[in-house]
């Protein structure tokens, strides 16, 4: 029974929308994130990342559509203990000591893991007796992360967790996260502006733009689905004939040379064209530079549940 | 036990770096049959990489018959790649160290020496001088 529910994935959105006042922060979002993946949630400011995370954490309710967490609606009380959320501003009680904060975690969470929580705090060299209000931003982040890891959730949602951390702290924190994922198969969603931070860490990518999902899927599959091609530009500008049957994400012309990020349909052959596999960063930059490029979902990222008449 | 160093800017896939470093340790005798490789958890806690990358590397080493997983215990070295001539205390190594000192005394820097060694390797070993992992392809 549990397996059946988990087969629907850690997150599954369908027709998902969220409106603030008159504006839509999320519009018509549908995707799937399988359980146990390390997912980078990337996109410009205001693209809907934090809204999506707050919805997944059950702190917001959808205006339209559904967001399922391990097969249940995100607002369902039963999903609470399976999800941990670290918000961007890391809300903690400033008057509590670090030890009190961990005790709060212990009292409120049935699956609490005190050892893990204490280890994360100790590795960051944050004294247990210190008041939370006296800590630096980076240290507060470590305490918030200790709470999230101590909760022993199945899915960790982290909203730009690394913004205020020095490189050593960041490395330790990612190490602690990855160790948790290795030991318990915990899924992680990390929002960031800087994909390079998650290089070698994430195996799944969600790219957002204008309240929609633009790219979704495993990083290997997304990379393999794209090619960077370089060749002669078309005489009168526009897309050269050689690229006509492919999906062209973005082109740039320098003199007589044209570089394009494409999703090849069949063999991207053609004399005089240099074809290379782009890095994940190349793919991402291509889509960021071309906000109107057609979105792409890999097979495992497509929502399987279709909601009718929500 | 080995410790992996991951270079994110090397352009070499992370899992391949683990495969190569494990083989290097096997060649140098730092890892010997019966030794346990670090668990995925130990590797990712130290390197902050994706756990699946470590598992992929270990599967590759298993496919090549170098290691074997023992359920509940870990992944263990099955055979060594060490050759007596390549050990840390071998005469060949001592000669190479002598030669390197002479090259240095002659005014060659590290890059000069590397280029010289690479060209002689190319001449004497030909194609086989490049390790097989260079053109490695995943065959499922």
PDB file of N, CA and C in Angstrom, chain A residues 66-114:
ATOM      1  N   UNK A  66      -3.765  20.604  -8.232  1.00  0.00           N
ATOM      2  CA  UNK A  66      -3.323  19.875  -7.045  1.00  0.00           C
ATOM      3  C   UNK A  66      -1.814  19.712  -7.042  1.00  0.00           C
ATOM      4  N   UNK A  67      -1.299  19.575  -5.834  1.00  0.00           N
ATOM      5  CA  UNK A  67       0.099  19.185  -5.666  1.00  0.00           C
ATOM      6  C   UNK A  67       0.098  18.023  -4.690  1.00  0.00           C
ATOM      7  N   UNK A  68       0.521  16.876  -5.168  1.00  0.00           N
ATOM      8  CA  UNK A  68       0.551  15.698  -4.302  1.00  0.00           C
ATOM      9  C   UNK A  68       1.955  15.447  -3.786  1.00  0.00           C
ATOM     10  N   UNK A  69       2.023  15.120  -2.485  1.00  0.00           N
ATOM     11  CA  UNK A  69       3.293  14.809  -1.854  1.00  0.00           C
ATOM     12  C   UNK A  69       3.200  13.350  -1.417  1.00  0.00           C
ATOM     13  N   UNK A  70       4.045  12.501  -1.974  1.00  0.00           N
ATOM     14  CA  UNK A  70       3.958  11.064  -1.746  1.00  0.00           C
ATOM     15  C   UNK A  70       2.521  10.568  -1.926  1.00  0.00           C
ATOM     16  N   UNK A  71       1.866  11.094  -2.944  1.00  0.00           N
ATOM     17  CA  UNK A  71       0.548  10.597  -3.316  1.00  0.00           C
ATOM     18  C   UNK A  71      -0.626  11.251  -2.603  1.00  0.00           C
ATOM     19  N   UNK A  72      -0.324  12.114  -1.608  1.00  0.00           N
ATOM     20  CA  UNK A  72      -1.423  12.766  -0.880  1.00  0.00           C
ATOM     21  C   UNK A  72      -1.405  14.265  -1.130  1.00  0.00           C
ATOM     22  N   UNK A  73      -2.561  14.929  -1.031  1.00  0.00           N
ATOM     23  CA  UNK A  73      -2.577  16.386  -1.206  1.00  0.00           C
ATOM     24  C   UNK A  73      -1.604  17.046  -0.227  1.00  0.00           C
ATOM     25  N   UNK A  74      -0.944  18.113  -0.694  1.00  0.00           N
ATOM     26  CA  UNK A  74       0.133  18.698   0.112  1.00  0.00           C
ATOM     27  C   UNK A  74      -0.366  19.248   1.440  1.00  0.00           C
ATOM     28  N   UNK A  75      -1.643  19.620   1.528  1.00  0.00           N
ATOM     29  CA  UNK A  75      -2.160  20.194   2.769  1.00  0.00           C
ATOM     30  C   UNK A  75      -2.609  19.107   3.761  1.00  0.00           C
ATOM     31  N   UNK A  76      -2.596  17.856   3.346  1.00  0.00           N
ATOM     32  CA  UNK A  76      -3.017  16.739   4.189  1.00  0.00           C
ATOM     33  C   UNK A  76      -2.094  16.639   5.409  1.00  0.00           C
ATOM     34  N   UNK A  77      -2.681  16.597   6.644  1.00  0.00           N
ATOM     35  CA  UNK A  77      -1.836  16.547   7.848  1.00  0.00           C
ATOM     36  C   UNK A  77      -0.873  15.355   7.829  1.00  0.00           C
ATOM     37  N   UNK A  78      -1.237  14.278   7.172  1.00  0.00           N
ATOM     38  CA  UNK A  78      -0.403  13.073   7.134  1.00  0.00           C
ATOM     39  C   UNK A  78       0.922  13.279   6.415  1.00  0.00           C
ATOM     40  N   UNK A  79       0.986  14.292   5.555  1.00  0.00           N
ATOM     41  CA  UNK A  79       2.244  14.502   4.829  1.00  0.00           C
ATOM     42  C   UNK A  79       3.227  15.329   5.645  1.00  0.00           C
ATOM     43  N   UNK A  80       2.723  15.979   6.698  1.00  0.00           N
ATOM     44  CA  UNK A  80       3.563  16.885   7.476  1.00  0.00           C
ATOM     45  C   UNK A  80       4.846  16.242   7.981  1.00  0.00           C
ATOM     46  N   UNK A  81       4.705  15.034   8.570  1.00  0.00           N
ATOM     47  CA  UNK A  81       5.896  14.442   9.171  1.00  0.00           C
ATOM     48  C   UNK A  81       6.852  13.873   8.129  1.00  0.00           C
ATOM     49  N   UNK A  82       6.406  13.799   6.873  1.00  0.00           N
ATOM     50  CA  UNK A  82       7.290  13.243   5.847  1.00  0.00           C
ATOM     51  C   UNK A  82       8.072  14.336   5.116  1.00  0.00           C
ATOM     52  N   UNK A  83       7.718  15.597   5.398  1.00  0.00           N
ATOM     53  CA  UNK A  83       8.348  16.703   4.679  1.00  0.00           C
ATOM     54  C   UNK A  83       8.981  17.680   5.662  1.00  0.00           C
ATOM     55  N   UNK A  84      10.204  18.108   5.370  1.00  0.00           N
ATOM     56  CA  UNK A  84      10.837  19.167   6.163  1.00  0.00           C
ATOM     57  C   UNK A  84      11.136  20.333   5.244  1.00  0.00           C
ATOM     58  N   UNK A  85      10.898  21.542   5.744  1.00  0.00           N
ATOM     59  CA  UNK A  85      11.033  22.740   4.919  1.00  0.00           C
ATOM     60  C   UNK A  85      11.918  23.747   5.630  1.00  0.00           C
ATOM     61  N   UNK A  86      12.957  24.206   4.961  1.00  0.00           N
ATOM     62  CA  UNK A  86      13.758  25.307   5.489  1.00  0.00           C
ATOM     63  C   UNK A  86      13.498  26.515   4.601  1.00  0.00           C
ATOM     64  N   UNK A  87      12.771  27.493   5.148  1.00  0.00           N
ATOM     65  CA  UNK A  87      12.414  28.681   4.372  1.00  0.00           C
ATOM     66  C   UNK A  87      13.630  29.576   4.223  1.00  0.00           C
ATOM     67  N   UNK A  88      13.530  30.469   3.244  1.00  0.00           N
ATOM     68  CA  UNK A  88      14.654  31.342   2.916  1.00  0.00           C
ATOM     69  C   UNK A  88      15.124  32.170   4.123  1.00  0.00           C
ATOM     70  N   UNK A  89      14.175  32.655   4.923  1.00  0.00           N
ATOM     71  CA  UNK A  89      14.557  33.516   6.055  1.00  0.00           C
ATOM     72  C   UNK A  89      14.829  32.728   7.338  1.00  0.00           C
ATOM     73  N   UNK A  90      14.835  31.393   7.257  1.00  0.00           N
ATOM     74  CA  UNK A  90      15.163  30.521   8.393  1.00  0.00           C
ATOM     75  C   UNK A  90      14.504  30.965   9.691  1.00  0.00           C
ATOM     76  N   UNK A  91      13.181  30.908   9.766  1.00  0.00           N
ATOM     77  CA  UNK A  91      12.498  31.364  10.984  1.00  0.00           C
ATOM     78  C   UNK A  91      12.793  30.442  12.168  1.00  0.00           C
ATOM     79  N   UNK A  92      13.437  31.007  13.196  1.00  0.00           N
ATOM     80  CA  UNK A  92      13.716  30.267  14.428  1.00  0.00           C
ATOM     81  C   UNK A  92      13.379  31.197  15.581  1.00  0.00           C
ATOM     82  N   UNK A  93      13.264  30.653  16.793  1.00  0.00           N
ATOM     83  CA  UNK A  93      12.981  31.505  17.947  1.00  0.00           C
ATOM     84  C   UNK A  93      14.285  32.118  18.448  1.00  0.00           C
ATOM     85  N   UNK A  94      14.451  33.449  18.336  1.00  0.00           N
ATOM     86  CA  UNK A  94      15.750  34.062  18.674  1.00  0.00           C
ATOM     87  C   UNK A  94      16.114  33.931  20.149  1.00  0.00           C
ATOM     88  N   UNK A  95      15.127  33.825  21.039  1.00  0.00           N
ATOM     89  CA  UNK A  95      15.437  33.761  22.467  1.00  0.00           C
ATOM     90  C   UNK A  95      15.778  32.351  22.937  1.00  0.00           C
ATOM     91  N   UNK A  96      15.492  31.363  22.107  1.00  0.00           N
ATOM     92  CA  UNK A  96      15.823  29.983  22.480  1.00  0.00           C
ATOM     93  C   UNK A  96      17.319  29.760  22.340  1.00  0.00           C
ATOM     94  N   UNK A  97      17.855  28.888  23.183  1.00  0.00           N
ATOM     95  CA  UNK A  97      19.227  28.430  22.946  1.00  0.00           C
ATOM     96  C   UNK A  97      19.172  27.377  21.846  1.00  0.00           C
ATOM     97  N   UNK A  98      20.350  27.033  21.325  1.00  0.00           N
ATOM     98  CA  UNK A  98      20.409  26.000  20.287  1.00  0.00           C
ATOM     99  C   UNK A  98      19.863  24.683  20.846  1.00  0.00           C
ATOM    100  N   UNK A  99      20.257  24.368  22.103  1.00  0.00           N
ATOM    101  CA  UNK A  99      19.789  23.123  22.728  1.00  0.00           C
ATOM    102  C   UNK A  99      18.257  23.126  22.849  1.00  0.00           C
ATOM    103  N   UNK A 100      17.674  24.272  23.257  1.00  0.00           N
ATOM    104  CA  UNK A 100      16.208  24.372  23.373  1.00  0.00           C
ATOM    105  C   UNK A 100      15.549  24.171  22.017  1.00  0.00           C
ATOM    106  N   UNK A 101      16.190  24.735  20.977  1.00  0.00           N
ATOM    107  CA  UNK A 101      15.629  24.618  19.636  1.00  0.00           C
ATOM    108  C   UNK A 101      15.572  23.148  19.205  1.00  0.00           C
ATOM    109  N   UNK A 102      16.655  22.409  19.512  1.00  0.00           N
ATOM    110  CA  UNK A 102      16.661  20.987  19.169  1.00  0.00           C
ATOM    111  C   UNK A 102      15.627  20.232  20.019  1.00  0.00           C
ATOM    112  N   UNK A 103      15.444  20.683  21.284  1.00  0.00           N
ATOM    113  CA  UNK A 103      14.451  20.023  22.134  1.00  0.00           C
ATOM    114  C   UNK A 103      13.056  20.226  21.551  1.00  0.00           C
ATOM    115  N   UNK A 104      12.828  21.434  21.049  1.00  0.00           N
ATOM    116  CA  UNK A 104      11.548  21.720  20.406  1.00  0.00           C
ATOM    117  C   UNK A 104      11.323  20.741  19.253  1.00  0.00           C
ATOM    118  N   UNK A 105      12.375  20.537  18.469  1.00  0.00           N
ATOM    119  CA  UNK A 105      12.286  19.579  17.368  1.00  0.00           C
ATOM    120  C   UNK A 105      11.945  18.191  17.866  1.00  0.00           C
ATOM    121  N   UNK A 106      12.572  17.817  18.990  1.00  0.00           N
ATOM    122  CA  UNK A 106      12.355  16.478  19.554  1.00  0.00           C
ATOM    123  C   UNK A 106      10.921  16.319  20.029  1.00  0.00           C
ATOM    124  N   UNK A 107      10.392  17.371  20.693  1.00  0.00           N
ATOM    125  CA  UNK A 107       9.031  17.283  21.245  1.00  0.00           C
ATOM    126  C   UNK A 107       7.974  17.270  20.156  1.00  0.00           C
ATOM    127  N   UNK A 108       8.262  17.940  19.043  1.00  0.00           N
ATOM    128  CA  UNK A 108       7.228  18.119  18.031  1.00  0.00           C
ATOM    129  C   UNK A 108       7.250  17.058  16.936  1.00  0.00           C
ATOM    130  N   UNK A 109       8.347  16.311  16.832  1.00  0.00           N
ATOM    131  CA  UNK A 109       8.475  15.383  15.711  1.00  0.00           C
ATOM    132  C   UNK A 109       8.605  13.941  16.170  1.00  0.00           C
ATOM    133  N   UNK A 110       7.640  13.100  15.793  1.00  0.00           N
ATOM    134  CA  UNK A 110       7.643  11.716  16.255  1.00  0.00           C
ATOM    135  C   UNK A 110       8.863  10.916  15.789  1.00  0.00           C
ATOM    136  N   UNK A 111       9.434  11.265  14.629  1.00  0.00           N
ATOM    137  CA  UNK A 111      10.557  10.453  14.150  1.00  0.00           C
ATOM    138  C   UNK A 111      11.916  11.088  14.476  1.00  0.00           C
ATOM    139  N   UNK A 112      11.947  11.994  15.421  1.00  0.00           N
ATOM    140  CA  UNK A 112      13.131  12.820  15.692  1.00  0.00           C
ATOM    141  C   UNK A 112      14.423  12.014  15.879  1.00  0.00           C
ATOM    142  N   UNK A 113      15.502  12.508  15.291  1.00  0.00           N
ATOM    143  CA  UNK A 113      16.808  11.876  15.375  1.00  0.00           C
ATOM    144  C   UNK A 113      17.788  12.871  16.009  1.00  0.00           C
ATOM    145  N   UNK A 114      17.911  12.786  17.356  1.00  0.00           N
ATOM    146  CA  UNK A 114      18.694  13.755  18.106  1.00  0.00           C
ATOM    147  C   UNK A 114      20.178  13.716  17.715  1.00  0.00           C
TER     148      UNK A 114
END
